[in-house]
XYZ file of C-alpha atoms in Angstrom:
679
model
C 38.205 -3.538 -4.598
C 36.029 -5.359 -2.099
C 32.275 -5.135 -2.691
C 30.280 -4.626 0.525
C 26.914 -6.294 0.800
C 24.053 -3.844 0.529
C 21.421 -3.096 3.137
C 17.741 -2.768 2.328
C 16.794 0.637 3.252
C 14.881 13.054 14.275
C 14.017 16.343 14.490
C 17.134 18.291 15.534
C 19.484 17.271 18.280
C 19.675 20.910 19.449
C 17.770 24.054 18.620
C 14.279 25.508 18.968
C 11.308 24.269 16.950
C 7.902 25.709 16.175
C 5.130 25.880 13.575
C 5.355 28.005 10.460
C 3.441 31.293 10.527
C 2.742 32.083 6.897
C -0.174 34.476 7.206
C 1.704 37.097 5.202
C 1.063 36.531 1.478
C 4.556 37.534 0.354
C 6.199 35.281 2.951
C 3.887 32.450 1.910
C 4.796 32.807 -1.792
C 8.488 32.980 -0.914
C 8.182 29.873 1.191
C 6.257 27.945 -1.465
C 9.092 28.659 -3.913
C 11.618 27.579 -1.286
C 9.884 24.277 -0.487
C 8.795 23.318 -4.025
C 12.240 23.127 -5.607
C 13.691 20.301 -3.468
C 10.460 18.308 -3.793
C 10.208 18.514 -7.569
C 12.471 15.553 -8.237
C 10.130 13.337 -6.166
C 6.860 14.621 -7.636
C 6.264 14.313 -11.380
C 2.558 15.156 -10.919
C 2.735 18.942 -10.565
C -0.928 19.153 -9.481
C 0.235 17.646 -6.196
C 1.672 21.007 -5.152
C -1.353 23.091 -6.088
C -3.814 20.692 -4.474
C -1.927 19.883 -1.279
C 0.257 22.930 -0.638
C -1.893 24.106 2.276
C -1.535 20.699 3.909
C 2.214 20.647 3.244
C 2.558 24.072 4.843
C 0.600 22.902 7.885
C 3.160 20.122 8.423
C 6.266 22.308 8.100
C 8.139 23.044 11.327
C 10.376 26.042 11.894
C 13.784 25.247 13.402
C 16.126 27.860 14.877
C 19.741 27.078 15.735
C 22.294 29.091 17.665
C 25.946 28.993 16.665
C 27.456 25.480 17.140
C 24.043 23.836 17.725
C 23.857 20.346 16.205
C 21.093 19.813 13.662
C 21.833 16.094 13.163
C 24.581 13.622 13.957
C 26.244 11.146 11.644
C 24.586 7.759 12.141
C 21.288 9.169 13.484
C 18.089 7.896 11.879
C 17.071 10.242 9.074
C 13.431 11.229 9.459
C 13.135 14.779 8.078
C 14.364 17.090 5.331
C 15.576 20.604 6.197
C 15.615 23.743 4.059
C 18.014 26.442 5.190
C 16.428 29.900 4.884
C 18.969 31.949 6.846
C 22.475 31.290 8.135
C 25.246 28.842 7.383
C 25.733 25.160 8.240
C 28.912 23.087 8.315
C 28.908 19.456 7.172
C 31.182 17.121 9.107
C 32.078 13.560 8.147
C 33.970 11.762 10.884
C 35.881 14.629 12.479
C 36.515 16.589 9.268
C 34.497 19.528 7.929
C 33.870 18.667 4.259
C 31.418 21.366 3.110
C 29.157 24.276 4.051
C 25.477 24.916 3.306
C 24.126 28.392 2.623
C 20.639 29.927 2.524
C 18.412 28.136 0.012
C 20.269 24.837 0.328
C 18.658 21.568 1.379
C 19.912 19.136 4.014
C 18.855 15.499 4.317
C 16.415 15.370 1.392
C 16.793 11.585 1.048
C 15.176 11.244 4.476
C 11.877 11.899 2.662
C 12.369 8.516 0.953
C 14.502 6.317 3.211
C 14.944 5.709 6.889
C 18.696 5.685 6.305
C 21.297 6.726 8.891
C 22.558 10.279 8.419
C 25.814 10.291 6.468
C 27.198 13.411 8.164
C 26.950 15.587 11.242
C 25.464 19.029 10.565
C 26.217 21.982 12.859
C 25.366 25.682 12.794
C 28.325 27.812 11.710
C 26.237 30.847 12.663
C 22.631 31.397 13.859
C 20.294 29.642 11.425
C 16.630 29.489 10.498
C 15.445 26.297 8.813
C 12.216 24.573 7.828
C 11.723 20.844 8.515
C 9.389 18.399 6.758
C 8.902 14.963 8.311
C 9.087 11.886 6.071
C 6.113 10.228 7.813
C 3.853 13.268 7.422
C 4.930 13.973 3.841
C 4.417 10.326 2.873
C 0.932 10.383 4.389
C 0.041 13.459 2.337
C 1.302 11.800 -0.842
C -0.536 8.584 -0.056
C -3.776 10.440 0.610
C -3.502 12.265 -2.722
C -2.580 9.171 -4.753
C -5.227 6.913 -3.189
C -7.906 9.592 -3.455
C -7.153 10.247 -7.119
C -6.988 6.534 -8.027
C -10.202 5.675 -6.169
C -12.025 8.547 -7.857
C -10.871 7.417 -11.313
C -11.878 3.814 -10.550
C -15.352 4.957 -9.472
C -15.822 7.080 -12.584
C -14.709 4.216 -14.865
C -17.209 1.911 -13.161
C -20.015 4.446 -13.581
C -19.385 4.599 -17.337
C -21.000 1.141 -17.606
C -18.770 -0.238 -20.345
C -16.007 -1.917 -18.282
C -18.290 -3.967 -16.041
C -16.603 -7.280 -16.850
C -13.252 -6.070 -15.523
C -12.618 -6.853 -11.854
C -11.498 -4.281 -9.305
C -7.735 -5.045 -9.484
C -7.840 -4.693 -13.285
C -9.716 -1.380 -13.109
C -7.142 -0.251 -10.539
C -4.242 -1.171 -12.855
C -5.912 0.777 -15.656
C -6.426 3.803 -13.396
C -2.760 3.840 -12.343
C -1.615 3.579 -15.980
C -3.685 6.601 -17.052
C -1.777 9.802 -17.722
C -2.841 13.275 -16.612
C -3.895 15.897 -19.119
C -5.118 19.480 -18.845
C -7.319 21.137 -21.477
C -7.619 24.918 -21.536
C -10.895 26.790 -21.892
C -12.111 26.625 -25.496
C -9.476 24.072 -26.532
C -10.791 21.428 -28.948
C -10.040 17.881 -27.857
C -11.104 16.455 -31.236
C -13.471 17.120 -34.118
C -15.857 15.123 -36.296
C -13.821 12.918 -38.613
C -10.696 12.831 -36.417
C -8.968 9.521 -35.657
C -9.107 8.940 -31.897
C -6.994 6.456 -29.964
C -7.408 7.960 -26.494
C -10.018 7.235 -23.853
C -10.356 10.475 -21.898
C -11.947 10.782 -18.449
C -12.984 14.151 -17.008
C -11.875 14.426 -13.398
C -12.728 18.098 -13.014
C -14.462 20.494 -15.410
C -16.932 20.522 -18.270
C -16.848 19.420 -21.899
C -19.187 20.434 -24.714
C -20.115 17.677 -27.163
C -21.685 18.635 -30.491
C -22.445 17.025 -33.825
C -23.743 17.852 -37.285
C -24.411 14.162 -37.996
C -26.235 13.058 -34.841
C -29.219 14.483 -33.044
C -29.156 14.970 -29.300
C -30.836 11.620 -28.574
C -28.171 9.784 -30.532
C -25.397 11.590 -28.658
C -27.058 10.718 -25.360
C -27.266 7.115 -26.490
C -23.466 7.025 -26.789
C -23.118 8.258 -23.230
C -26.071 6.951 -21.173
C -24.690 8.122 -17.794
C -27.236 10.919 -17.234
C -25.666 11.967 -13.924
C -22.626 13.251 -15.840
C -24.679 15.485 -18.187
C -25.412 19.081 -17.188
C -27.490 20.198 -20.162
C -28.369 19.434 -23.769
C -29.940 21.140 -26.751
C -31.662 19.659 -29.845
C -30.736 19.787 -33.539
C -29.804 21.387 -35.860
C -26.802 22.169 -33.628
C -27.140 19.369 -31.087
C -24.920 19.949 -28.058
C -24.465 18.280 -24.686
C -22.510 19.660 -21.714
C -20.868 17.181 -19.340
C -19.424 17.407 -15.848
C -16.969 15.682 -13.482
C -16.685 11.942 -14.016
C -17.708 11.936 -17.676
C -15.889 9.126 -19.540
C -15.418 10.217 -23.133
C -13.678 6.907 -23.795
C -16.943 4.978 -23.619
C -17.811 5.324 -27.309
C -14.139 4.721 -28.228
C -14.080 1.418 -26.296
C -17.456 0.202 -27.623
C -16.538 1.110 -31.191
C -13.164 -0.642 -30.948
C -14.913 -3.689 -29.478
C -17.484 -3.731 -32.304
C -20.288 -3.362 -29.779
C -21.729 -0.117 -31.139
C -23.775 -0.877 -34.256
C -23.759 2.717 -35.483
C -19.998 3.108 -35.141
C -18.724 -0.439 -35.558
C -17.411 0.067 -39.082
C -15.296 3.045 -38.051
C -12.543 1.227 -36.136
C -9.125 1.157 -37.817
C -7.370 -1.967 -36.530
C -4.019 -0.982 -38.011
C -3.945 2.416 -36.297
C -5.887 1.328 -33.200
C -8.147 4.366 -33.620
C -11.831 5.082 -34.156
C -13.392 7.734 -36.394
C -15.187 10.437 -34.411
C -18.681 11.657 -35.284
C -18.720 14.345 -32.578
C -16.855 17.531 -31.703
C -15.480 17.938 -28.191
C -14.165 21.129 -26.618
C -13.517 22.409 -23.105
C -15.955 24.739 -21.339
C -13.521 26.306 -18.918
C -10.329 24.571 -17.849
C -10.622 20.784 -17.667
C -8.446 18.279 -15.777
C -8.532 14.620 -16.662
C -6.718 11.370 -17.361
C -6.527 9.115 -20.377
C -5.282 5.793 -21.633
C -4.864 4.733 -25.256
C -6.424 1.749 -26.995
C -2.887 0.502 -27.626
C -2.126 0.631 -23.887
C -5.389 -1.123 -23.041
C -4.706 -3.950 -25.475
C -1.120 -4.388 -24.215
C -2.111 -4.431 -20.525
C -5.476 -6.177 -20.616
C -6.227 -7.528 -24.083
C -8.387 -6.885 -27.149
C -11.285 -4.555 -26.247
C -13.972 -6.947 -27.505
C -12.747 -9.925 -25.479
C -12.089 -7.796 -22.403
C -15.466 -6.046 -22.446
C -17.383 -9.287 -23.025
C -15.353 -11.774 -20.953
C -13.219 -9.739 -18.552
C -9.560 -10.356 -17.759
C -7.934 -13.080 -15.655
C -4.745 -11.727 -14.115
C -1.722 -13.909 -13.396
C -1.225 -12.129 -10.063
C -3.191 -13.744 -7.239
C -4.554 -16.552 -9.428
C -3.447 -19.465 -7.192
C -5.787 -20.011 -4.242
C -4.470 -23.464 -3.320
C -4.314 -24.050 0.444
C -0.942 -25.184 1.815
C -1.083 -27.366 4.921
C 1.678 -26.771 7.483
C 2.897 -28.870 10.407
C 1.293 -27.683 13.668
C 2.096 -30.412 16.208
C 5.881 -30.250 16.621
C 7.705 -29.135 19.773
C 11.219 -27.955 20.524
C 11.934 -31.279 22.170
C 11.376 -32.978 18.803
C 14.625 -31.480 17.479
C 18.307 -32.108 18.183
C 20.751 -29.229 17.668
C 23.576 -30.031 15.266
C 25.350 -26.699 14.795
C 25.150 -22.946 15.184
C 24.723 -21.266 11.786
C 24.735 -17.592 12.678
C 23.395 -14.740 14.787
C 21.264 -11.668 14.098
C 19.829 -8.629 15.840
C 17.097 -10.600 17.588
C 18.635 -14.018 18.161
C 20.419 -16.824 16.375
C 19.980 -19.536 13.744
C 20.668 -23.178 14.617
C 20.936 -26.255 12.446
C 18.692 -28.995 13.857
C 17.520 -32.496 13.008
C 13.947 -33.711 13.500
C 14.058 -36.769 15.772
C 10.354 -37.465 16.341
C 9.831 -41.214 15.888
C 7.277 -42.147 13.270
C 7.171 -38.691 11.703
C 7.467 -38.774 7.901
C 10.228 -36.140 8.085
C 12.192 -37.780 10.882
C 15.928 -37.359 10.217
C 15.505 -34.251 8.055
C 17.596 -31.152 8.824
C 16.182 -27.660 9.344
C 17.392 -24.175 10.165
C 15.647 -22.728 13.223
C 15.436 -18.967 13.696
C 15.352 -18.374 17.459
C 14.213 -14.782 18.156
C 13.972 -13.142 21.559
C 10.561 -11.614 22.347
C 11.952 -8.792 24.451
C 14.302 -7.683 21.668
C 11.572 -8.036 19.032
C 9.191 -5.781 20.942
C 11.938 -3.282 21.735
C 12.834 -3.065 18.048
C 9.176 -2.833 16.946
C 9.728 -5.804 14.635
C 6.839 -8.063 15.642
C 4.569 -7.178 12.706
C 7.496 -7.588 10.328
C 8.275 -11.092 11.629
C 4.615 -12.096 11.856
C 4.058 -10.992 8.250
C 6.941 -13.139 7.017
C 5.624 -16.138 8.965
C 2.080 -15.687 7.614
C 3.297 -15.389 4.023
C 5.527 -18.448 4.336
C 2.517 -20.364 5.672
C 0.861 -19.968 2.249
C 3.830 -21.151 0.161
C 5.124 -24.510 -1.049
C 7.715 -24.292 -3.817
C 11.018 -26.056 -4.410
C 12.821 -22.793 -5.241
C 11.685 -20.845 -2.156
C 13.043 -21.505 1.317
C 9.998 -22.948 3.073
C 8.595 -22.925 6.592
C 7.931 -26.215 8.397
C 6.330 -24.742 11.518
C 6.471 -21.924 14.066
C 6.335 -22.071 17.867
C 7.027 -20.092 21.023
C 8.373 -20.414 24.551
C 8.209 -17.895 27.372
C 11.103 -15.811 26.054
C 11.403 -16.624 22.355
C 9.599 -17.352 19.099
C 10.876 -19.873 16.552
C 10.608 -20.323 12.790
C 11.619 -23.800 11.612
C 12.814 -23.290 8.029
C 14.214 -25.488 5.275
C 17.958 -25.965 5.697
C 19.727 -25.315 2.417
C 23.330 -26.424 1.966
C 24.419 -23.535 -0.158
C 26.588 -20.539 -0.909
C 25.102 -17.056 -1.289
C 24.761 -15.917 -4.911
C 26.396 -12.644 -3.887
C 29.526 -14.600 -2.857
C 29.523 -16.522 -6.130
C 29.358 -13.257 -8.060
C 31.874 -11.221 -6.053
C 34.169 -13.543 -4.080
C 37.383 -13.874 -6.083
C 38.003 -17.308 -4.566
C 34.854 -18.657 -6.238
C 35.163 -19.150 -9.986
C 32.566 -20.530 -12.385
C 33.661 -22.040 -15.740
C 34.128 -19.109 -18.123
C 33.085 -21.049 -21.242
C 29.803 -22.047 -19.601
C 29.128 -18.809 -17.750
C 26.475 -17.613 -20.227
C 24.334 -20.720 -19.788
C 24.981 -20.901 -16.038
C 23.656 -17.347 -15.613
C 20.662 -18.097 -17.834
C 19.918 -21.116 -15.640
C 20.193 -19.007 -12.486
C 17.933 -16.347 -13.988
C 15.299 -18.986 -14.819
C 15.380 -20.280 -11.232
C 14.991 -16.782 -9.820
C 12.144 -15.838 -12.131
C 10.298 -19.089 -11.501
C 10.212 -18.352 -7.765
C 9.044 -14.764 -8.396
C 6.315 -15.944 -10.763
C 5.083 -18.402 -8.124
C 4.939 -15.669 -5.475
C 2.902 -13.540 -7.870
C 0.353 -16.316 -8.417
C -0.083 -16.245 -4.645
C -0.740 -12.497 -4.699
C 2.605 -11.605 -3.092
C 4.983 -8.843 -4.186
C 8.533 -9.800 -3.101
C 10.064 -6.265 -3.097
C 13.702 -7.032 -2.209
C 15.248 -9.045 -5.018
C 19.074 -8.997 -4.950
C 21.943 -11.532 -4.894
C 22.153 -11.294 -1.086
C 18.680 -12.900 -0.849
C 19.490 -15.813 -3.157
C 21.330 -19.036 -2.330
C 23.036 -21.396 -4.780
C 22.216 -24.784 -3.282
C 24.392 -27.884 -3.364
C 22.479 -29.148 -6.425
C 23.198 -25.899 -8.306
C 19.704 -24.405 -8.104
C 19.110 -20.847 -6.873
C 16.760 -20.599 -3.895
C 14.894 -17.447 -2.854
C 15.030 -16.554 0.850
C 13.891 -13.771 3.208
C 10.333 -12.572 2.659
C 10.797 -9.810 5.225
C 9.782 -7.018 2.827
C 7.193 -9.048 0.909
C 3.592 -7.853 0.771
C 0.329 -9.658 0.075
C -1.949 -7.571 -2.155
C -4.607 -6.304 -1.897
C -4.147 -5.282 1.724
C -5.749 -3.041 4.321
C -4.047 0.314 4.716
C -4.832 3.499 6.597
C -5.528 6.664 4.596
C -6.452 9.883 6.352
C -7.380 7.934 9.485
C -9.588 5.419 7.666
C -8.891 1.783 6.817
C -9.268 0.995 3.113
C -8.467 -1.948 0.857
C -5.694 -1.176 -1.621
C -4.175 -3.031 -4.565
C -0.997 -1.012 -4.070
C 1.534 -0.620 -1.287
C 3.011 2.751 -0.328
C 6.074 2.002 1.789
C 9.505 2.473 0.222
C 11.430 -0.707 0.945
C 14.147 -2.809 -0.612
C 17.692 -2.004 -1.686
C 18.238 1.327 -3.494
C 19.978 -0.057 -6.590
C 16.950 -2.220 -7.408
C 14.119 0.247 -6.681
C 11.664 0.908 -9.495
C 10.866 4.557 -10.337
C 7.267 4.271 -9.124
C 8.513 3.368 -5.654
C 10.348 6.693 -5.485
C 7.856 9.049 -7.113
C 4.354 10.398 -6.503
C 3.509 8.798 -3.178
C 5.493 5.591 -3.767
C 2.405 3.625 -4.933
C 3.554 0.271 -6.298
C 2.590 -3.369 -6.698
C 4.285 -6.561 -7.902
C 5.527 -4.792 -11.048
C 8.521 -3.626 -8.987
C 9.728 -7.249 -8.966
C 9.969 -7.301 -12.767
C 12.047 -4.124 -12.645
C 14.318 -5.593 -9.947
C 14.673 -8.788 -11.984
C 15.839 -6.646 -14.913
C 18.414 -4.994 -12.633
C 19.604 -8.374 -11.365
C 19.897 -9.866 -14.850
C 21.948 -6.832 -15.917
C 24.130 -7.310 -12.828
C 24.716 -10.997 -13.604
C 26.039 -9.989 -17.025
C 27.993 -6.790 -16.248
C 28.978 -7.179 -12.587
C 26.970 -4.257 -11.216
C 23.403 -2.901 -11.515
C 22.446 -0.307 -14.186
C 22.365 2.551 -11.665
C 25.858 2.392 -10.209
C 29.112 2.918 -12.059
C 30.928 0.198 -10.147
C 29.933 -2.553 -7.743
C 29.790 -1.205 -4.215
C 29.054 2.439 -5.099
C 26.877 3.756 -2.275
C 26.125 7.398 -3.093
C 22.343 7.281 -2.601
C 21.727 10.677 -4.164
C 23.383 9.656 -7.414
C 21.682 6.247 -7.470
C 18.207 7.706 -6.882
C 18.800 10.465 -9.417
C 19.844 7.927 -12.071
C 16.746 5.796 -11.438
C 14.404 8.780 -11.648
C 16.161 10.020 -14.799
C 15.105 6.823 -16.583
C 11.652 8.412 -16.877
C 13.133 10.750 -19.497
C 16.382 9.043 -20.573
C 16.822 5.498 -21.807
C 19.161 3.160 -19.958
C 22.545 2.969 -21.660
C 23.996 -0.511 -22.046
C 27.768 -0.997 -22.193
C 29.139 -1.568 -25.682
C 30.271 -5.087 -24.662
C 26.914 -6.138 -23.130
C 25.939 -8.499 -25.961
C 29.397 -10.067 -25.961
C 29.252 -10.707 -22.213
C 25.679 -11.981 -22.434
C 26.537 -14.304 -25.307
C 23.585 -13.100 -27.406
C 21.511 -10.028 -28.292
C 18.226 -11.173 -26.736
C 19.410 -10.673 -23.154
C 19.663 -6.919 -23.720
C 16.219 -7.000 -25.300
C 14.720 -8.592 -22.203
C 16.548 -6.260 -19.808
C 15.233 -3.272 -21.770
C 11.681 -4.633 -21.660
C 11.899 -5.279 -17.912
C 13.432 -1.873 -17.169
C 10.588 0.138 -18.681
C 9.952 3.152 -16.405
C 6.221 3.170 -17.244
C 4.582 0.272 -15.448
C 1.988 -0.359 -18.164
C 4.813 -0.959 -20.674
C 6.910 -3.277 -18.495
C 7.447 -6.897 -19.491
C 5.677 -9.180 -17.018
C 2.986 -6.603 -16.259
C 1.274 -6.833 -19.640
C -1.731 -9.004 -20.536
C 0.408 -12.166 -20.695
C 1.706 -11.626 -17.159
C 4.777 -13.579 -16.085
C 4.392 -15.878 -19.078
C 5.550 -13.029 -21.336
C 8.931 -13.267 -19.611
C 9.037 -17.053 -19.798
C 8.414 -17.128 -23.552
C 10.965 -14.391 -24.290
C 13.697 -15.616 -26.683
C 16.287 -15.289 -23.900
C 14.625 -18.237 -22.161
C 13.929 -20.286 -25.324
C 16.051 -23.187 -24.071
C 14.365 -23.360 -20.648
C 11.920 -26.134 -19.702
C 9.911 -24.265 -17.070
C 8.054 -27.285 -15.724
C 11.342 -29.101 -15.200
C 12.869 -26.024 -13.540
C 9.962 -25.703 -11.098
C 10.445 -29.343 -10.071
C 14.265 -29.052 -9.879
C 14.628 -31.811 -12.465
C 16.887 -30.098 -15.011
C 20.530 -30.915 -14.110
C 22.423 -27.771 -13.106
C 25.474 -26.896 -15.198
C 27.518 -25.811 -12.156
C 27.353 -26.727 -8.481
C 29.261 -25.261 -5.530
C 31.921 -27.658 -4.273
C 32.264 -28.987 -0.734
C 34.806 -26.321 0.251
C 32.405 -23.524 -0.677
C 29.557 -25.135 1.242
C 31.726 -25.743 4.316
C 32.609 -22.038 4.547
C 28.954 -21.289 5.227
C 28.389 -23.613 8.184
C 29.744 -23.863 11.711
C 30.569 -27.039 13.568
C 29.908 -25.309 16.875
C 26.988 -27.121 18.526
C 24.561 -25.271 20.743
C 21.499 -26.244 22.753
C 18.114 -25.025 21.499
C 17.671 -23.086 24.743
C 16.051 -19.798 25.674
C 18.047 -16.595 25.168
C 19.258 -15.071 28.426
C 17.165 -11.904 27.900
C 13.944 -12.421 29.844
C 10.616 -11.399 28.346
C 8.730 -9.020 30.651
C 5.595 -8.402 28.549
C 2.164 -9.923 29.121
C 2.459 -12.162 26.039
C -0.716 -10.914 24.354
C 1.227 -9.781 21.307
C 2.335 -13.393 20.686
C -0.992 -15.145 21.220
C -1.113 -16.294 17.566
C 2.209 -18.150 17.816
C 0.707 -21.371 19.107
C 0.774 -23.047 22.480
C 3.373 -21.765 24.924
C 6.011 -24.486 25.313
C 7.916 -25.067 28.531
C-alpha cells in the first residue's frame, strides 16, 4: 500500500443567510442544547459555555436552503460548522451519494479546527434550516477567554507577593498548568491539622478563614495582601473573609520553602504537603484554580530555591547574535540545476562565483518566489516570518539561510544545499533499505539528530510546530537535517485579542500535520507553546519504531475525525503500545521515553519540566549519545544514503536565475524590508 505524504493543515454556496433571533427563552434553551453538544469535544473547560454563550449566540448565522441548494462543495475551503435543525441533507463524494444528515446532525465540525478542503459535497434533499458558526469567530472567542483567564491568574499570582523571583514566562507556564476547581457554598476546603499539597487561587467568590490556634493578626500575617480581604474578626473565633484574587497557596509555598518561621517545621518532604493551622470554607460558590507542590517542583524546582533565586528556563536562553551575509547579488551566482517547483516559484541549485569571497565555490539552493503570486496567496507574512527566523539561526543540523534579496518581480532565499534523501522516503520507499541488524542504532542516531535541532530552536525561543519525516532530510554524511520553518513561531509574540495588541507566551493558531498535533493545540482555544514539539517528537519516535504514528492504525490513514478523536481521547485514556514495541525498539527504555513525551498534560511532559530539553538528552534511551559531538556532526553516522538515492533527488536540467514571467503590479511597499532592489 503506498503511503501518501501528509499535508500540514465558506459560508454556503447557495441559500439564504441571516442572524439568529433567540429572544424567546424556550428557543434559546433549545438552541443552546443544540450548539453545545458538537462543541463539547473541543472544550474541556465547561465554564467556557456559561461565560461566553451570549457571545457564541451573537456569532451564529441562520442558513436556509431550498431543495437541491448546495451547502458546500467537495474541495472548497472549510471555514464553518453547520448544525441542521430542520430538513434533510445528502452527502456526496465524487458523484455518489454516500449518506444523509437529519435534524440534530452536524456538518463540517472539523472546520472549527482546520482550514482543510471539504471532503464531500452537501446538498439539500428537502428545505432545510441550519445554524453556522465560523471558525475565525469561534477561535477569537476561545482566544479571548483563554488569554483573559490566564492573564488574570498571572496578575493574582504576582499580587500574592511570594513568587516575585519568577519571571513572567515562568508565571505564565504555572498559570496554564493550574487546574480549575469549583467549591460549593459552605464546602470546607480544608481544616486545621489537614495535610495540604495544593496551592489554591480564588478567581471568583469568597472564602472564610478561621483558626483556634492563631489570632486575627497572625492570620493576616500569613496573607498580607490587604486588598483581597473583605472583613475580619478578632479572637476567640478569629475569622477573615477573602475575595477575588486571594491566593491561599501563599502560606503553603512559604512553609514548603522554609521561609515561614512559625510554620517551617510543618512541611512533610516525603508527602510534599504542609500541615494546616487554619480552617477554610466557601462563603457562597467559589471558582478557582490550583497547582500542587509536586507539580511546582517538577515544572520549576524546589520551592525554596525557586522563591529565593527564581528559575532559568531552557527556552529562549540563547541570545547570541548571528551575522548573515548582506552584500551578495544574483549576479554572484551561477545556476547549476533546477531542483523543483512550488506554488510560488521554483528552487534552483547555484554556485557562488564571487572572487575573493570566503564561500566562493560553495553550492546553495535558491528559492525564487514570485511577488505577484505571493501577494495573491496572502503568503507574504508567512515567508517573511521564515526568513526572519532563519536570520537568527546557525546550526549544523538545521538548513540555514545565507542571504535574501529581491528583484522587481521576485524575492529570493539563498539556503544551504543539502545532498540528501527525505527521511519520509527512507522510511516508506520500498526501494530504500537500511541494514536490519543496525536499524535500532540507526534510528536512535536519527532521533538524536532531530532532537538536537529542536533543542537548539528552543534555546532561541522558537517553537517549530511541524515536526514530521517530510520536513527532515538524511544528508550524504548520514545526519538528519531539519528544514522548513514555515509554521515556526518565536515566543513571546504580539497577538491581537479583542481588538487589542498584547504580548503572549503562547500561540493560538492550529498548525502542523494532524497526526502530530498535541491535545492542547486542539482544545480550549488552542493555546500552546514549544511543548507541542516534545509531543510531536514522541509521535515521530513512535513512528520510527512502528511505521506509523500512535493515532493512526496504518500509515497513510487520513480520516481526520478519527485521528483528532484519538488524540483528544488521550486526555482520559493512556496510549496503547503494540505488544512488539520493545522488540522493534531493541530495548524497553524507548517506550518509556515515548510515554513521557506523549503526556497529555503539558506540565507532566518530558522536556517541559524543570530540566528542560536536557531531561530528554539524559534519558536512558540516549545513554550512548555524545550530544556535543552530534551538534558538531563529528560522530560517524552508521548509515549513509548511497549515490543512487541522492541522484533521484536532483535534476540535471539547468536553468537561468531569471525573473518569473508573471509581472509584479504592486507598489513594492510590502517588500521594502527585502533589501535593495536588484536589476
